[in-house]
Coordinates of C-alpha atoms and ligand atoms in Angstrom, one line a residue:
M900 CA -4.7 -11.9 -52.4
T901 CA -2.8 -14.7 -50.8
S902 CA -3.0 -18.2 -52.0
V903 CA -4.1 -19.5 -48.7
P904 CA -7.9 -20.1 -48.6
L905 CA -9.8 -17.7 -46.4
H906 CA -10.5 -20.3 -43.7
Y907 CA -6.9 -21.1 -43.3
L908 CA -5.6 -17.6 -42.9
T909 CA -3.9 -16.7 -39.6
L910 CA -5.4 -13.8 -37.7
H911 CA -2.4 -11.7 -38.6
E912 CA -2.9 -12.4 -42.3
A913 CA -6.6 -11.7 -42.0
A914 CA -6.0 -8.4 -40.3
G915 CA -3.7 -7.4 -43.2
L916 CA -6.2 -8.2 -45.8
L917 CA -9.0 -6.4 -43.9
A918 CA -6.8 -3.2 -43.5
R919 CA -6.1 -3.3 -47.2
R920 CA -9.7 -3.7 -47.7
E921 CA -9.2 -7.0 -49.8
V922 CA -11.6 -8.8 -47.9
S923 CA -14.3 -7.6 -45.4
S924 CA -15.2 -8.9 -42.0
V925 CA -18.5 -10.0 -43.4
D926 CA -16.7 -12.1 -46.2
L927 CA -14.5 -13.8 -43.4
T928 CA -17.5 -14.4 -41.2
R929 CA -19.5 -16.0 -44.0
A930 CA -16.7 -18.1 -45.1
A931 CA -16.3 -19.4 -41.5
F932 CA -20.1 -20.2 -41.3
D933 CA -19.8 -22.0 -44.8
R934 CA -16.8 -24.0 -43.4
I935 CA -18.8 -24.9 -40.1
R936 CA -21.9 -25.9 -42.0
A937 CA -19.6 -28.1 -44.2
L938 CA -17.7 -29.8 -41.5
D939 CA -19.1 -29.6 -38.1
D940 CA -21.5 -32.5 -38.5
S941 CA -18.4 -34.8 -38.4
V942 CA -16.1 -32.6 -36.2
H943 CA -18.7 -31.3 -33.5
A944 CA -16.5 -28.5 -32.4
F945 CA -19.5 -26.1 -31.6
L946 CA -22.4 -26.2 -29.1
T947 CA -23.9 -23.0 -29.9
L948 CA -23.6 -20.9 -33.2
T949 CA -24.4 -17.2 -33.1
E950 CA -24.6 -16.3 -36.7
D951 CA -26.9 -13.3 -36.7
E952 CA -24.9 -11.7 -33.8
A953 CA -21.7 -12.5 -35.6
L954 CA -22.7 -10.8 -38.9
A955 CA -23.9 -7.8 -37.1
Q956 CA -20.6 -7.6 -35.3
A957 CA -18.8 -8.1 -38.6
R958 CA -20.7 -5.2 -40.2
E959 CA -19.8 -2.9 -37.2
A960 CA -16.1 -4.1 -37.7
D961 CA -16.2 -3.3 -41.2
G962 CA -17.5 0.3 -40.4
R963 CA -14.7 0.7 -37.9
I964 CA -12.1 -0.4 -40.5
A965 CA -13.5 2.0 -43.0
R966 CA -13.0 4.8 -40.5
G967 CA -9.5 3.8 -39.8
E968 CA -10.3 2.8 -36.2
A969 CA -9.3 -0.8 -36.4
G970 CA -6.9 -2.8 -34.1
P971 CA -5.0 -6.0 -34.9
L972 CA -8.2 -8.2 -34.0
T973 CA -10.8 -6.0 -35.5
G974 CA -13.3 -8.1 -37.5
V975 CA -11.6 -11.4 -37.4
P976 CA -14.0 -14.1 -36.6
A977 CA -13.2 -16.4 -33.5
A978 CA -14.7 -19.0 -31.4
V979 CA -15.1 -19.1 -27.5
K980 CA -15.0 -22.2 -25.1
D981 CA -18.2 -22.6 -23.5
V982 CA -16.9 -22.1 -20.0
I983 CA -16.5 -18.3 -20.6
S984 CA -19.4 -16.2 -19.9
T985 CA -21.0 -14.4 -22.7
R986 CA -23.9 -12.0 -22.0
G987 CA -27.1 -13.1 -23.7
V988 CA -25.5 -16.4 -25.3
R989 CA -26.0 -19.8 -23.6
T990 CA -23.0 -20.8 -21.6
T991 CA -23.2 -24.6 -20.8
C992 CA -19.7 -25.7 -19.7
G993 CA -20.3 -28.8 -21.5
S994 CA -22.9 -29.8 -18.9
R995 CA -26.6 -30.7 -18.6
I996 CA -26.9 -28.7 -15.5
L997 CA -26.2 -25.6 -17.5
E998 CA -27.8 -26.6 -20.7
S999 CA -30.0 -23.7 -20.9
F1000 CA -28.1 -21.1 -18.8
V1001 CA -27.8 -17.7 -20.3
P1002 CA -25.5 -15.4 -18.5
L1003 CA -26.2 -11.8 -17.6
Y1004 CA -22.8 -10.5 -18.2
D1005 CA -19.6 -10.9 -20.2
A1006 CA -16.3 -12.3 -18.9
F1007 CA -13.5 -9.8 -18.7
V1008 CA -11.9 -11.3 -21.8
I1009 CA -15.0 -11.0 -23.7
E1010 CA -15.3 -7.3 -22.8
R1011 CA -11.8 -6.8 -23.9
L1012 CA -12.4 -8.6 -27.3
K1013 CA -15.6 -6.6 -27.9
E1014 CA -13.6 -3.4 -27.4
A1015 CA -11.1 -4.7 -29.9
G1016 CA -13.8 -5.3 -32.5
F1017 CA -15.0 -8.8 -31.7
V1018 CA -16.8 -11.2 -34.2
M1019 CA -18.0 -14.3 -32.1
L1020 CA -18.9 -17.3 -34.2
G1021 CA -20.3 -19.3 -31.3
K1022 CA -19.4 -21.4 -28.2
T1023 CA -17.3 -24.4 -28.5
N1024 CA -17.6 -28.0 -27.2
M1025 CA -15.6 -29.1 -24.1
D1026 CA -15.3 -31.7 -21.3
E1027 CA -17.9 -31.0 -18.8
F1028 CA -16.6 -28.2 -16.5
A1029 CA -13.3 -28.5 -18.1
M1030 CA -12.7 -31.9 -16.6
G1031 CA -11.0 -34.1 -19.0
S1032 CA -8.2 -34.6 -21.6
S1033 CA -10.1 -35.9 -24.5
G1034 CA -13.3 -33.9 -25.0
E1035 CA -15.3 -37.1 -24.4
N1036 CA -16.7 -35.9 -21.0
S1037 CA -18.9 -33.3 -22.8
A1038 CA -22.6 -34.0 -22.1
F1039 CA -23.3 -33.1 -25.7
G1040 CA -21.2 -35.6 -27.3
P1041 CA -17.4 -35.7 -28.1
T1042 CA -15.5 -33.6 -30.6
H1043 CA -13.5 -35.3 -33.3
N1044 CA -9.9 -34.7 -34.1
P1045 CA -9.9 -32.9 -37.8
W1046 CA -6.7 -35.0 -38.4
A1047 CA -8.3 -38.4 -37.9
L1048 CA -12.0 -38.3 -37.1
D1049 CA -11.8 -41.5 -35.1
R1050 CA -9.4 -39.9 -32.7
V1051 CA -9.8 -37.5 -29.8
P1052 CA -8.7 -33.8 -30.2
G1053 CA -7.5 -33.7 -26.7
G1054 CA -9.3 -31.7 -24.0
S1055 CA -10.8 -30.0 -22.2
S1056 CA -10.7 -27.0 -24.8
S1057 CA -11.6 -29.8 -27.4
G1058 CA -14.0 -27.7 -29.6
S1059 CA -11.8 -24.7 -29.5
A1060 CA -8.7 -26.6 -30.8
A1061 CA -10.6 -28.6 -33.4
A1062 CA -12.4 -25.5 -34.8
V1063 CA -9.0 -23.7 -35.3
A1064 CA -7.3 -26.8 -36.7
A1065 CA -10.2 -27.5 -39.2
G1066 CA -10.4 -23.8 -40.4
M1067 CA -13.8 -23.0 -38.8
A1068 CA -12.5 -20.2 -36.7
L1069 CA -9.5 -18.0 -37.2
Y1070 CA -8.6 -18.2 -33.5
A1071 CA -10.3 -19.3 -30.4
L1072 CA -10.3 -18.9 -26.6
G1073 CA -9.6 -21.8 -24.2
S1074 CA -9.0 -22.4 -20.6
D1075 CA -6.2 -24.3 -19.0
T1076 CA -6.3 -25.8 -15.5
G1077 CA -4.0 -28.7 -16.0
G1078 CA -3.1 -28.5 -19.7
S1079 CA -6.5 -28.0 -21.3
I1080 CA -5.2 -25.4 -23.9
R1081 CA -1.8 -26.9 -24.6
Q1082 CA -2.7 -30.6 -24.8
P1083 CA -5.5 -30.1 -27.4
A1084 CA -3.4 -27.6 -29.4
S1085 CA -0.7 -30.3 -29.4
L1086 CA -3.0 -33.0 -30.6
T1087 CA -4.6 -30.8 -33.3
G1088 CA -1.5 -29.2 -34.7
V1089 CA -2.1 -25.6 -33.6
V1090 CA -0.6 -23.1 -31.2
G1091 CA -2.0 -23.1 -27.6
F1092 CA -0.8 -20.6 -25.0
K1093 CA -1.5 -20.7 -21.2
P1094 CA -0.5 -17.3 -19.8
T1095 CA 1.2 -16.9 -16.3
Y1096 CA -1.4 -17.4 -13.5
G1097 CA -2.9 -13.9 -12.7
R1098 CA -2.0 -12.5 -16.0
V1099 CA -5.5 -12.8 -17.5
S1100 CA -8.6 -12.0 -15.3
R1101 CA -10.7 -15.1 -14.5
F1102 CA -13.8 -12.7 -14.0
G1103 CA -16.5 -14.6 -16.0
L1104 CA -14.6 -17.8 -16.4
V1105 CA -16.7 -20.5 -14.8
A1106 CA -14.4 -21.7 -11.9
F1107 CA -13.0 -25.2 -11.9
G1108 CA -9.8 -25.1 -9.9
S1109 CA -9.4 -21.4 -9.1
S1110 CA -5.6 -21.5 -8.0
L1111 CA -4.8 -23.1 -11.3
D1112 CA -7.3 -21.8 -14.1
Q1113 CA -6.1 -19.4 -16.7
I1114 CA -7.7 -18.3 -20.0
G1115 CA -5.6 -18.2 -23.2
P1116 CA -5.6 -18.3 -26.9
I1117 CA -5.5 -21.2 -29.5
T1118 CA -4.3 -19.9 -32.9
R1119 CA -2.7 -20.9 -36.1
S1120 CA 0.6 -19.1 -35.2
V1121 CA 2.7 -17.8 -32.4
R1122 CA 2.3 -14.2 -33.6
D1123 CA -1.4 -14.7 -33.4
A1124 CA -1.2 -16.0 -29.9
A1125 CA 0.8 -12.9 -28.9
L1126 CA -1.7 -10.7 -30.4
V1127 CA -4.6 -12.2 -28.7
F1128 CA -2.8 -12.3 -25.4
Q1129 CA -2.1 -8.6 -25.5
A1130 CA -5.7 -7.9 -26.2
I1131 CA -7.0 -10.1 -23.1
A1132 CA -4.2 -9.7 -20.6
G1133 CA -3.9 -7.0 -17.9
H1134 CA -5.1 -6.2 -14.3
D1135 CA -8.8 -6.5 -13.4
R1136 CA -10.2 -5.5 -9.9
R1137 CA -12.9 -8.0 -10.2
D1138 CA -10.5 -11.0 -9.9
S1139 CA -8.6 -10.8 -6.7
T1140 CA -5.7 -12.9 -8.0
S1141 CA -5.2 -10.8 -11.1
A1142 CA -1.8 -9.4 -11.0
P1143 CA -1.4 -5.5 -10.9
L1144 CA 1.3 -5.5 -13.5
D1145 CA 1.8 -3.8 -16.9
V1146 CA 1.5 -6.3 -19.8
P1147 CA 4.8 -6.5 -21.9
A1148 CA 4.5 -5.8 -25.5
V1149 CA 5.3 -9.4 -26.4
T1150 CA 5.0 -8.9 -30.2
D1151 CA 8.1 -6.8 -29.9
A1152 CA 10.0 -10.2 -28.7
L1153 CA 9.1 -12.0 -32.0
T1154 CA 12.6 -12.2 -33.6
T1155 CA 14.1 -15.1 -35.5
D1156 CA 17.5 -15.2 -33.7
L1157 CA 18.0 -17.1 -30.4
S1158 CA 21.5 -16.0 -29.7
G1159 CA 22.1 -15.9 -26.1
L1160 CA 18.9 -17.7 -25.2
R1161 CA 19.5 -20.3 -22.5
V1162 CA 17.3 -23.3 -23.1
G1163 CA 16.9 -26.0 -20.3
V1164 CA 15.6 -29.6 -21.1
P1165 CA 14.4 -31.3 -17.8
R1166 CA 15.3 -34.9 -18.1
E1167 CA 12.2 -36.1 -16.1
Y1168 CA 9.9 -35.2 -19.0
F1169 CA 11.6 -37.7 -21.2
V1170 CA 9.9 -40.7 -19.6
E1171 CA 9.9 -44.3 -20.3
G1172 CA 6.7 -45.2 -22.2
M1173 CA 6.5 -42.1 -24.2
D1174 CA 5.9 -42.4 -27.9
D1175 CA 9.1 -42.7 -30.0
D1176 CA 7.8 -40.2 -32.6
V1177 CA 7.2 -37.6 -29.9
R1178 CA 10.6 -38.1 -28.4
Q1179 CA 12.2 -37.8 -31.8
A1180 CA 10.3 -34.7 -33.0
V1181 CA 10.8 -32.9 -29.7
R1182 CA 14.6 -33.6 -29.7
A1183 CA 14.7 -32.5 -33.4
A1184 CA 13.0 -29.4 -32.5
I1185 CA 15.5 -28.6 -29.4
D1186 CA 18.4 -29.2 -32.0
R1187 CA 16.8 -26.7 -34.2
M1188 CA 16.7 -24.2 -31.4
E1189 CA 20.3 -24.7 -30.9
D1190 CA 21.0 -24.1 -34.7
L1191 CA 19.2 -20.8 -34.3
G1192 CA 21.7 -19.6 -31.6
A1193 CA 20.3 -20.8 -28.3
S1194 CA 22.6 -22.7 -25.9
V1195 CA 20.9 -25.9 -24.7
D1196 CA 21.4 -27.6 -21.4
W1197 CA 20.2 -31.2 -21.6
D1198 CA 20.9 -31.9 -17.9
V1199 CA 18.3 -30.0 -16.1
S1200 CA 16.4 -31.9 -13.2
L1201 CA 13.1 -31.1 -11.6
P1202 CA 13.0 -34.2 -9.3
S1203 CA 9.4 -33.7 -8.0
T1204 CA 7.9 -33.8 -11.4
G1205 CA 6.6 -37.3 -10.8
H1206 CA 4.4 -36.0 -7.9
A1207 CA 2.7 -33.4 -9.8
V1208 CA -0.3 -35.5 -11.1
A1209 CA -1.0 -36.7 -7.6
V1210 CA -0.9 -33.2 -6.1
Y1211 CA -3.1 -31.9 -9.0
Y1212 CA -5.7 -34.5 -8.3
I1213 CA -6.0 -33.4 -4.8
I1214 CA -5.9 -29.7 -5.2
A1215 CA -8.0 -29.4 -8.5
P1216 CA -10.9 -31.7 -7.1
S1217 CA -10.7 -30.0 -3.8
E1218 CA -11.3 -26.6 -5.3
A1219 CA -13.8 -28.0 -7.7
S1220 CA -15.9 -29.4 -4.9
A1221 CA -16.2 -26.0 -3.4
N1222 CA -16.8 -24.2 -6.6
L1223 CA -19.2 -26.7 -8.0
A1224 CA -21.4 -26.4 -4.7
R1225 CA -23.2 -23.5 -6.3
Y1226 CA -25.3 -25.8 -8.7
D1227 CA -27.9 -26.7 -6.4
G1228 CA -31.0 -26.3 -8.7
V1229 CA -31.9 -23.1 -7.1
K1230 CA -29.7 -20.3 -8.3
Y1231 CA -29.3 -21.2 -12.0
G1232 CA -29.4 -24.0 -14.5
Y1233 CA -31.2 -27.3 -14.4
S1234 CA -33.5 -27.8 -11.5
Y1235 CA -35.3 -31.1 -10.4
R1236 CA -38.6 -30.3 -8.9
E1237 CA -40.3 -33.6 -8.6
G1238 CA -38.7 -34.7 -5.4
A1239 CA -39.7 -35.2 -1.7
G1240 CA -38.7 -31.8 -0.6
M1241 CA -35.9 -29.4 -0.9
W1242 CA -33.0 -31.7 0.0
D1243 CA -34.2 -34.5 -2.3
N1244 CA -34.6 -32.0 -5.2
M1245 CA -31.1 -30.7 -4.6
E1246 CA -29.7 -34.1 -4.6
K1247 CA -31.5 -35.2 -7.7
T1248 CA -30.5 -32.1 -9.5
R1249 CA -26.8 -32.8 -9.0
E1250 CA -27.4 -36.6 -9.6
F1251 CA -29.0 -35.9 -13.1
G1252 CA -27.3 -32.7 -13.9
F1253 CA -23.6 -33.7 -13.5
G1254 CA -21.8 -36.4 -15.5
E1255 CA -19.8 -39.2 -14.1
E1256 CA -16.3 -37.4 -14.2
V1257 CA -17.7 -34.4 -12.5
K1258 CA -19.1 -36.5 -9.6
R1259 CA -15.9 -38.4 -9.3
R1260 CA -13.9 -35.2 -8.9
I1261 CA -16.6 -33.7 -6.4
M1262 CA -16.2 -36.8 -4.4
L1263 CA -12.5 -36.9 -4.5
G1264 CA -12.4 -33.2 -3.4
T1265 CA -14.8 -33.5 -0.6
Y1266 CA -12.9 -36.4 0.7
A1267 CA -9.7 -34.7 0.6
L1268 CA -11.0 -31.7 2.4
S1269 CA -12.9 -33.6 5.0
S1270 CA -11.8 -33.4 8.7
G1271 CA -9.4 -36.0 9.6
Y1272 CA -8.1 -36.3 5.9
Y1273 CA -7.4 -32.5 5.3
D1274 CA -3.8 -32.7 6.7
A1275 CA -3.1 -36.1 5.1
Y1276 CA -4.1 -35.0 1.6
Y1277 CA -4.8 -31.3 0.9
L1278 CA -2.3 -29.9 3.3
K1279 CA 0.4 -32.3 2.0
A1280 CA -0.4 -31.6 -1.5
Q1281 CA 0.0 -27.9 -0.9
K1282 CA 3.5 -28.5 0.5
V1283 CA 4.5 -30.6 -2.4
R1284 CA 3.2 -27.8 -4.7
T1285 CA 5.5 -25.4 -3.0
L1286 CA 8.4 -27.8 -3.7
I1287 CA 7.4 -28.1 -7.2
R1288 CA 7.4 -24.3 -7.6
R1289 CA 10.8 -24.0 -6.0
E1290 CA 12.4 -26.4 -8.4
F1291 CA 11.1 -24.6 -11.3
D1292 CA 12.4 -21.2 -9.7
A1293 CA 15.9 -22.8 -9.4
A1294 CA 15.8 -24.0 -13.0
F1295 CA 14.9 -20.6 -14.2
E1296 CA 18.0 -19.1 -12.3
E1297 CA 20.0 -20.6 -15.0
H1298 CA 17.7 -20.9 -17.9
D1299 CA 15.3 -18.4 -19.8
V1300 CA 13.1 -21.1 -21.1
L1301 CA 12.4 -24.9 -20.4
V1302 CA 11.5 -27.2 -23.3
M1303 CA 9.7 -30.6 -23.3
P1304 CA 6.9 -32.5 -25.1
V1305 CA 3.2 -31.3 -24.3
S1306 CA 1.7 -34.8 -24.4
P1307 CA 3.4 -38.2 -24.1
T1308 CA 1.5 -39.5 -27.1
P1309 CA -0.2 -38.1 -30.2
A1310 CA -3.9 -38.2 -30.4
F1311 CA -5.4 -41.5 -29.1
K1312 CA -8.6 -43.1 -30.4
L1313 CA -12.0 -42.1 -29.2
G1314 CA -13.1 -44.6 -26.6
E1315 CA -9.6 -45.8 -25.9
K1316 CA -9.3 -44.3 -22.3
V1317 CA -12.8 -43.5 -21.3
D1318 CA -13.1 -46.4 -18.9
D1319 CA -9.7 -45.9 -17.3
P1320 CA -9.6 -42.6 -15.4
L1321 CA -6.1 -43.1 -14.3
Q1322 CA -4.7 -43.6 -17.9
M1323 CA -6.7 -40.5 -18.9
Y1324 CA -5.1 -38.4 -16.0
L1325 CA -1.6 -39.6 -16.9
S1326 CA -1.9 -37.9 -20.3
D1327 CA -1.3 -34.6 -18.6
V1328 CA 1.9 -35.4 -16.8
M1329 CA 3.8 -32.8 -18.8
T1330 CA 1.3 -30.0 -18.6
I1331 CA 0.1 -30.2 -15.0
P1332 CA 3.3 -29.2 -13.4
V1333 CA 3.0 -25.9 -15.2
N1334 CA -0.3 -25.0 -13.7
I1335 CA 0.9 -26.1 -10.2
A1336 CA 3.7 -23.5 -10.5
G1337 CA 1.6 -20.9 -12.3
L1338 CA 4.1 -20.6 -15.2
P1339 CA 3.4 -19.4 -18.8
G1340 CA 3.4 -22.3 -21.4
I1341 CA 2.9 -22.7 -25.0
S1342 CA 2.4 -25.6 -27.5
V1343 CA 3.9 -25.1 -30.8
P1344 CA 3.7 -27.6 -33.7
C1345 CA 7.0 -29.5 -34.0
G1346 CA 6.1 -32.6 -36.2
F1347 CA 4.0 -35.5 -37.1
S1348 CA 3.9 -39.1 -36.0
Q1349 CA 5.4 -41.4 -38.8
P1350 CA 2.6 -43.6 -40.1
A1351 CA 5.1 -45.9 -41.8
R1352 CA 7.0 -46.7 -38.5
P1353 CA 6.4 -50.5 -37.7
G1354 CA 4.0 -50.4 -34.7
A1355 CA 2.6 -46.9 -35.5
A1356 CA -1.1 -46.7 -34.8
D1357 CA -3.2 -47.5 -37.9
G1358 CA -1.2 -45.3 -40.2
S1359 CA -2.6 -41.9 -39.2
R1360 CA -0.4 -38.9 -39.6
L1361 CA -0.9 -37.0 -36.3
P1362 CA 0.5 -33.7 -35.0
I1363 CA 3.0 -33.4 -32.3
G1364 CA 3.6 -30.3 -30.1
L1365 CA 6.6 -28.8 -28.5
Q1366 CA 6.2 -27.2 -25.0
I1367 CA 8.0 -24.1 -24.0
L1368 CA 7.9 -22.7 -20.5
A1369 CA 9.1 -19.5 -18.9
K1370 CA 9.3 -18.0 -15.5
P1371 CA 6.3 -16.3 -14.2
F1372 CA 5.4 -13.0 -16.2
D1373 CA 8.3 -13.6 -18.5
E1374 CA 6.0 -14.2 -21.6
P1375 CA 8.4 -12.3 -23.8
A1376 CA 11.1 -15.0 -23.4
L1377 CA 8.6 -17.6 -24.1
F1378 CA 7.3 -15.9 -27.3
R1379 CA 10.8 -15.2 -28.6
A1380 CA 11.8 -18.9 -28.3
A1381 CA 8.4 -20.0 -29.8
Y1382 CA 8.4 -17.7 -32.7
A1383 CA 11.9 -18.2 -33.9
Y1384 CA 11.3 -22.0 -33.8
E1385 CA 8.1 -21.8 -35.6
Q1386 CA 9.5 -19.5 -38.4
A1387 CA 12.4 -22.0 -39.0
T1388 CA 9.9 -24.7 -39.7
D1389 CA 6.7 -25.2 -41.6
W1390 CA 4.8 -27.5 -39.3
H1391 CA 2.1 -24.9 -38.6
K1392 CA 1.4 -24.3 -42.2
Q1393 CA 0.1 -28.0 -42.7
H1394 CA -3.6 -28.5 -42.5
P1395 CA -5.8 -31.7 -42.1
E1396 CA -7.4 -33.0 -45.2
L1397 CA -11.1 -32.7 -44.7
Ligands
LIG1926 N1 -7.1 -32.9 -18.2 C1 -7.0 -32.1 -16.9 C2 -8.2 -32.4 -16.0 O1 -9.0 -33.3 -16.3 C3 -6.9 -30.7 -17.1 C4 -8.0 -30.1 -17.5 C5 -8.0 -28.7 -17.7 O2 -6.8 -28.0 -17.8 N2 -9.1 -27.9 -17.6 O3 -8.4 -31.8 -14.9

């Protein structure tokens, strides 16, 4: 047995123990639920627990392992963000409007995980319809950061990140439209990976910004992220934007030497106002990559970076306003019935069913798409989107990966930004451009804030993440860089005291 407690095993370590029959999937699943029962009253990572189903799946997985039919994920218990459709299991999207919605089918990624021997612990808390950066927009109350319970875990995959960080799930699925996998991973000290747009099918992912959304893993190691990625990636006819490409064996790219790797550092990501601890941790991480053999170019420029947040807050709400039109109280979910006729019922369903932020986005998007404003806002944003994408293309002609921080600050306090949407939006300045360009991006733990530094917020030791990007469909370069860096450090082995 290893010295690591069961709940802090990596997926890969757990799979090894399962294969050697040192633990069973039922043991791991029971340990996960014990941990959830002990901690989730204070963390609030889960919205729905599926203990009976999980134990049945675990017994099935143990049977598969006994018959020698196990794959790398078989029998390892995991959590799923509540924006991913799960047949027969309530899927709320963190919203009152879907509070009692039970889907009739599984998302593509869930089908894939089930084929791989899935054990689903439950569905995780999130910002309503994935709109938010702190988890505080959930209709069911916020998730707390396991490293400091008075702080946010980031969002919108708040519960998935917190569950992995706190040892309540061995891995989790999240979704990322503007940073929602990478930013919470960074703020909770775990690994979060957003694949290239088109790499993972969006079939069964409840749509927010359809040209930006991707599903990806939140894990305790880079290898684990590669394993989950390989299981969920690949072409699916039911998503018209799914890329008809073979998925590379990214686990083959996991080597500890970076010789020949060309690393670029875009200067626009080291902005004024960013936290000193973040700046220092990320600079030190880049130096470390150089020690491992990479060549580092500190002089890359992506001049349109500063426009990305504005572009995103036109495009994402525009797409959301169309996507969320389906919640009319007729087809599914919450339905107000006491009104004066159909239109009144529909309006009240949306008025009572949606939270503030969701309504704000629907209004922004409807406005940006309305006749007379479409050219000035939506069309213009699409043009700037092309510029941003071209700047990345040019940078990737000379560099294999680009590195920068994930978030300008470590985890902020619960309540600190809820009344200031613009401040909240700005916490995604470094993650949003990646979705705009459709690139793969990962967050890897690279340090902690220094509680002793004068001016440091209340002495909490908070995780910091390093972001690594690669060109579209070059996930192997990204995993190579991320793995070599991770293996040269031990940030990912540190866990919150809970
Ligand atoms: N925080 C961003 C937003 O509020 C991104 C969310 C996401 O990636 N789903 O839209």
